Coordinates of C-alpha atoms in Angstrom, one line a residue:
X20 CA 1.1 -56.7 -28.4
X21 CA 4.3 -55.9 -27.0
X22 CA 5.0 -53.8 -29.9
X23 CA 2.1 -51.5 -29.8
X24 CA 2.5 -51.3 -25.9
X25 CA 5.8 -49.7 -26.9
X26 CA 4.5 -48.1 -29.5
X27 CA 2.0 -46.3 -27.2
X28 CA 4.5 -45.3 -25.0
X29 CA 7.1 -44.0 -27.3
X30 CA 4.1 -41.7 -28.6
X31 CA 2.6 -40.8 -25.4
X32 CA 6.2 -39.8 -24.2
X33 CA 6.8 -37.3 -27.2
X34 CA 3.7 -35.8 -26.8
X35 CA 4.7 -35.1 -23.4
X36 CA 8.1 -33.5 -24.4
X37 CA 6.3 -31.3 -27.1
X38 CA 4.0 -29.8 -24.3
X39 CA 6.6 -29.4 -22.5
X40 CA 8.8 -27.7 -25.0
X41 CA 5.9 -25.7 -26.0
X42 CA 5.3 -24.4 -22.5
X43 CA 8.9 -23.4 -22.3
X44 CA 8.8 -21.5 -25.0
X45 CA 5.8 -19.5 -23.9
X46 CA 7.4 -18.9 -21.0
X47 CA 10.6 -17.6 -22.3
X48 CA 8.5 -15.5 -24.2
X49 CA 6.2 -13.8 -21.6
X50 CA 9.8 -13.4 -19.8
X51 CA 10.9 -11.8 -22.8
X52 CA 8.2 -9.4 -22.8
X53 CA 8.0 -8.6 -19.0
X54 CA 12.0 -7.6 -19.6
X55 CA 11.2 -5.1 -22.2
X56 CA 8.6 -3.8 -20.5
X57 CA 10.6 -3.3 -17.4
X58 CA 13.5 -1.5 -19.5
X59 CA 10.7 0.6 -20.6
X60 CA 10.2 1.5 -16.7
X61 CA 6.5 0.0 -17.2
X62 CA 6.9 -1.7 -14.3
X63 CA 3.0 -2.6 -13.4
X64 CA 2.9 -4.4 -16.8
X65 CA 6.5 -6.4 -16.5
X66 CA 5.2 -7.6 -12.6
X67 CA 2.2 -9.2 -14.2
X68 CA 4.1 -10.9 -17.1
X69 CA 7.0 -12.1 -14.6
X70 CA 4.1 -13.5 -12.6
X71 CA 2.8 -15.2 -15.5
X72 CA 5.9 -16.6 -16.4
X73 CA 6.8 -17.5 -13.1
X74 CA 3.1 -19.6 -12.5
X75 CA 4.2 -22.0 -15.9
X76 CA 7.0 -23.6 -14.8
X77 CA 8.1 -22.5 -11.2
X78 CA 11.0 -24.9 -10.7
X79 CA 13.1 -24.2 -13.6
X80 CA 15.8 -21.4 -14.3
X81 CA 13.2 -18.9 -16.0
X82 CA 10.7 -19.5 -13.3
X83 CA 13.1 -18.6 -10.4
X84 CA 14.3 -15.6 -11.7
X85 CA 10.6 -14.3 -13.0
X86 CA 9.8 -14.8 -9.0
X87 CA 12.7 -12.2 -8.4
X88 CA 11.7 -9.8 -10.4
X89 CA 7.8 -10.1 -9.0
X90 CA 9.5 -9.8 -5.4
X91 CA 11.7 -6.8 -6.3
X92 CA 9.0 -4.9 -8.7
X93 CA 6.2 -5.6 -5.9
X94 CA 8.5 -3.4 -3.1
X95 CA 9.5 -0.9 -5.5
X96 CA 5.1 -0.6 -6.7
X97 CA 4.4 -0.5 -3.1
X98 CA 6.7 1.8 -2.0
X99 CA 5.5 4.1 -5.4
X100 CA 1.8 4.1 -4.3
X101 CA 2.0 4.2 -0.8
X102 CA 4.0 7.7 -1.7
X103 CA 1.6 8.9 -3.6
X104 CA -1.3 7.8 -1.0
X105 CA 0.0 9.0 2.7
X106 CA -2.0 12.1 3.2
X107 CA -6.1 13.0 4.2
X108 CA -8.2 11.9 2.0
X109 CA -12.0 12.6 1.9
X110 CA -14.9 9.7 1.1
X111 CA -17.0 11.0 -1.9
X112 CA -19.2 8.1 -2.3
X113 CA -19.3 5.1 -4.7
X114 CA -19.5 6.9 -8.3
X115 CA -16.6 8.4 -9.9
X116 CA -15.8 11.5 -8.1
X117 CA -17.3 13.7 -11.8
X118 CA -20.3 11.7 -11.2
X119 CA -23.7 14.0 -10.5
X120 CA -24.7 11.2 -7.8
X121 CA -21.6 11.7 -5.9
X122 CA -22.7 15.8 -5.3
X123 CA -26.5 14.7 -4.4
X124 CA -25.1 11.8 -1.9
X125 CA -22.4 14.5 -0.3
X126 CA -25.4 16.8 0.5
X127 CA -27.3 14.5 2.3
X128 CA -24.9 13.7 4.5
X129 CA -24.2 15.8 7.7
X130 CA -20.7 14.3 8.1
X131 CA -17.6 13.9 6.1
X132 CA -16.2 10.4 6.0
X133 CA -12.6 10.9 5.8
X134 CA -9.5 8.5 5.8
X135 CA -5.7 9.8 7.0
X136 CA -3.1 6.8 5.2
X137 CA 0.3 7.0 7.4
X138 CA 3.0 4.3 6.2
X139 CA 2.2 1.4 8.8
X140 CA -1.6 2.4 8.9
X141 CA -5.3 4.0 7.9
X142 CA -6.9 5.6 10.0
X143 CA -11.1 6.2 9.5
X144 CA -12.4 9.5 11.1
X145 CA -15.8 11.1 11.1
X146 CA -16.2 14.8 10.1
X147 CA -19.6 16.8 11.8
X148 CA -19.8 19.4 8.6
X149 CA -20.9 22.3 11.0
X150 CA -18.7 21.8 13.9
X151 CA -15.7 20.6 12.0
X152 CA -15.3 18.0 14.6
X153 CA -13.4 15.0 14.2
X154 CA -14.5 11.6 15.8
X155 CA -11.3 8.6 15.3
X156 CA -13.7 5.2 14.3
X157 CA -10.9 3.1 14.4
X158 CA -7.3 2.3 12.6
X159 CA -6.4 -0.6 11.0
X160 CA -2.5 -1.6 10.2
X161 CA -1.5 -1.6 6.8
X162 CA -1.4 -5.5 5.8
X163 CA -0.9 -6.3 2.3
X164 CA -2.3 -9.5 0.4
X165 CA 0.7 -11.6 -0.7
X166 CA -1.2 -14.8 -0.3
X167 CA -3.4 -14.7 -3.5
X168 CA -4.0 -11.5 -5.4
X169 CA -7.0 -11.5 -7.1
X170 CA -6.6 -8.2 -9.6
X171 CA -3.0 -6.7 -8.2
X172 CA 0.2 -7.9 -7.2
X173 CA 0.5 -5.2 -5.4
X174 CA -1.7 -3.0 -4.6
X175 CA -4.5 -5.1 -2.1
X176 CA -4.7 -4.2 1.4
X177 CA -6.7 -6.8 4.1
X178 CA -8.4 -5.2 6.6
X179 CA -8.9 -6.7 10.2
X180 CA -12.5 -8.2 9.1
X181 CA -10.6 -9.8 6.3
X182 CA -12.0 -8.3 3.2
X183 CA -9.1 -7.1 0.3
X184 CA -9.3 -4.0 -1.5
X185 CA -7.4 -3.3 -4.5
X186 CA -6.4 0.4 -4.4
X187 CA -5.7 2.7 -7.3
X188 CA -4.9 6.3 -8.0
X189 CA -6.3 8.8 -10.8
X190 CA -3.0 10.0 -13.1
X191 CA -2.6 13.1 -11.1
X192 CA -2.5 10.9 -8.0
X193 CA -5.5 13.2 -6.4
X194 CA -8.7 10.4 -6.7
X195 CA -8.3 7.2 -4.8
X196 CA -10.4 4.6 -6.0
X197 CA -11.1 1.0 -3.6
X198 CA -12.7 -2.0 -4.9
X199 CA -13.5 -5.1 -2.4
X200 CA -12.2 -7.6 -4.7
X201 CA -12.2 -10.6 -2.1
X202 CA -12.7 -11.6 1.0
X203 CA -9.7 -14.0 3.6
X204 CA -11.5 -16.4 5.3
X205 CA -10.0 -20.0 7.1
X206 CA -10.2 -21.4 3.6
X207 CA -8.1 -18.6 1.9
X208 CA -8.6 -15.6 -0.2
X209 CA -12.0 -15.9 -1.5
X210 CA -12.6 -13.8 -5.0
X211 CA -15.6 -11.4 -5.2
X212 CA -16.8 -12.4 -9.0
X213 CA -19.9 -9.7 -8.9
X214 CA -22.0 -6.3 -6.9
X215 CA -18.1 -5.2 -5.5
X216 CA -18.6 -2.7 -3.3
X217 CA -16.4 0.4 -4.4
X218 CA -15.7 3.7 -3.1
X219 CA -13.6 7.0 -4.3
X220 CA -11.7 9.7 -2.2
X221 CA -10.6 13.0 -3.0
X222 CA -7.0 13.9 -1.3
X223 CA -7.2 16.8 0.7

C-alpha cells in the first residue's frame, strides 16, 4: 500500500514538472516571437505577445522582463496614437464613414457633433449647422484603462460614467473609430460581449 502511495506520488509529481516544463516552453516561445516582432518595429503585435507571455508564468525571469517590455511598448503606442489623434474631429454616425447611412443620418441632423482631443483631455461640443455656433457639453480628462483591457493594451480610454472605449485610427490617420468595449463598475472592468455601441469621426 505504501508502495503504490509512493508510486502515486512519484507520478503525480512528474506530471507536474512536464506541465510545467511545457508551459515554459510556450512561454519562451511567445517571448521569442513578441522579440522579432518588436525588431520588426511591429510593436502593437510584440505588446500583445509580451502580455501573453508575461500572464503564463508572471514570477519567473521571462515573465518579468515580458512585463517590461508591455510597460515600455504601452507608453511609446500611447504616445504614437495620441499624436495622431489631438486635433477636431467631427461625429459621422455609427457606420463606417463610406457607409450611405452615415450621409442620410448627417442630413437629418441640424447640428454637428464634434470632439476637440488635447493631450490631458476630450472635449464634446455641439455645432448649429446654420449659425456655426459652438455650444461646450462637457470635457472629460484623458484616463486610460490599465486595470483590465478588454481588446487593447493600450488604446481604451474611461470616461467619467465609467464606460471604456477602445480607439483606433484609419491608415491615413484621418477616420477615428470608438467601440464601448466595457464598462468599470465597483466590481471592475466589466466586458461588453454583444450590441457595442460604436461611432466614427472624420478629422477636421
Amino acid at each position: 500500500m505504501k508502495n503504490t502511495f509512493v508510486l502515486i506520488a512519484l507520478l503525480s509529481s512528474l506530471q507536474f514538472f512536464a506541465q510545467n516544463d511545457q508551459k515554459t516552453a510556450f512561454q519562451k516561445n511567445k517571448y521569442e516571437l513578441a522579440n522579432s516582432y518588436y525588431k520588426k518595429a511591429d510593436f502593437v503585435k510584440a505588446i500583445d505577445l509580451f502580455s501573453l507571455a508575461a500572464k503564463i508564468k508572471p514570477e519567473n525571469e521571462i515573465g518579468k522582463e515580458a512585463i517590461k517590455k508591455v510597460d515600455t511598448l504601452r507608453e511609446l503606442l500611447r504616445k504614437e496614437i495620441l499624436n495622431q489623434a489631438i486635433g477636431t474631429w467631427k461625429r459621422t454616425g455609427n457606420q463606417p464613414v463610406w457607409s450611405s447611412a452615415t450621409a442620410v443620418t448627417a442630413s437629418q441632423s441640424t447640428f454637428d457633433e464634434v470632439v476637440e482631443i488635447k493631450e490631458n483631455e476630450i472635449l464634446f461640443y455641439e455645432v448649429d449647422k446654420k449659425t456655426k455656433v459652438k455650444k461646450l457639453l462637457r470635457t472629460e480628462n484623458l484616463v486610460y484603462n490599465d486595470a483590465k483591457s478588454t481588446v487593447s493594451l493600450f488604446s481604451e480610454i474611461i470616461l467619467s460614467d465609467g464606460t471604456v472605449w477602445n480607439c483606433s485610427l484609419n491608415e491615413n490617420s484621418d477616420v477615428l473609430h470608438v467601440v464601448n468595449v466595457a464598462v468599470k463598475t465597483e466590481e471592475g472592468i466589466k466586458k461588453i460581449e454583444s450590441d457595442n455601441e460604436e461611432n466614427y469621426y472624420v478629422k477636421m
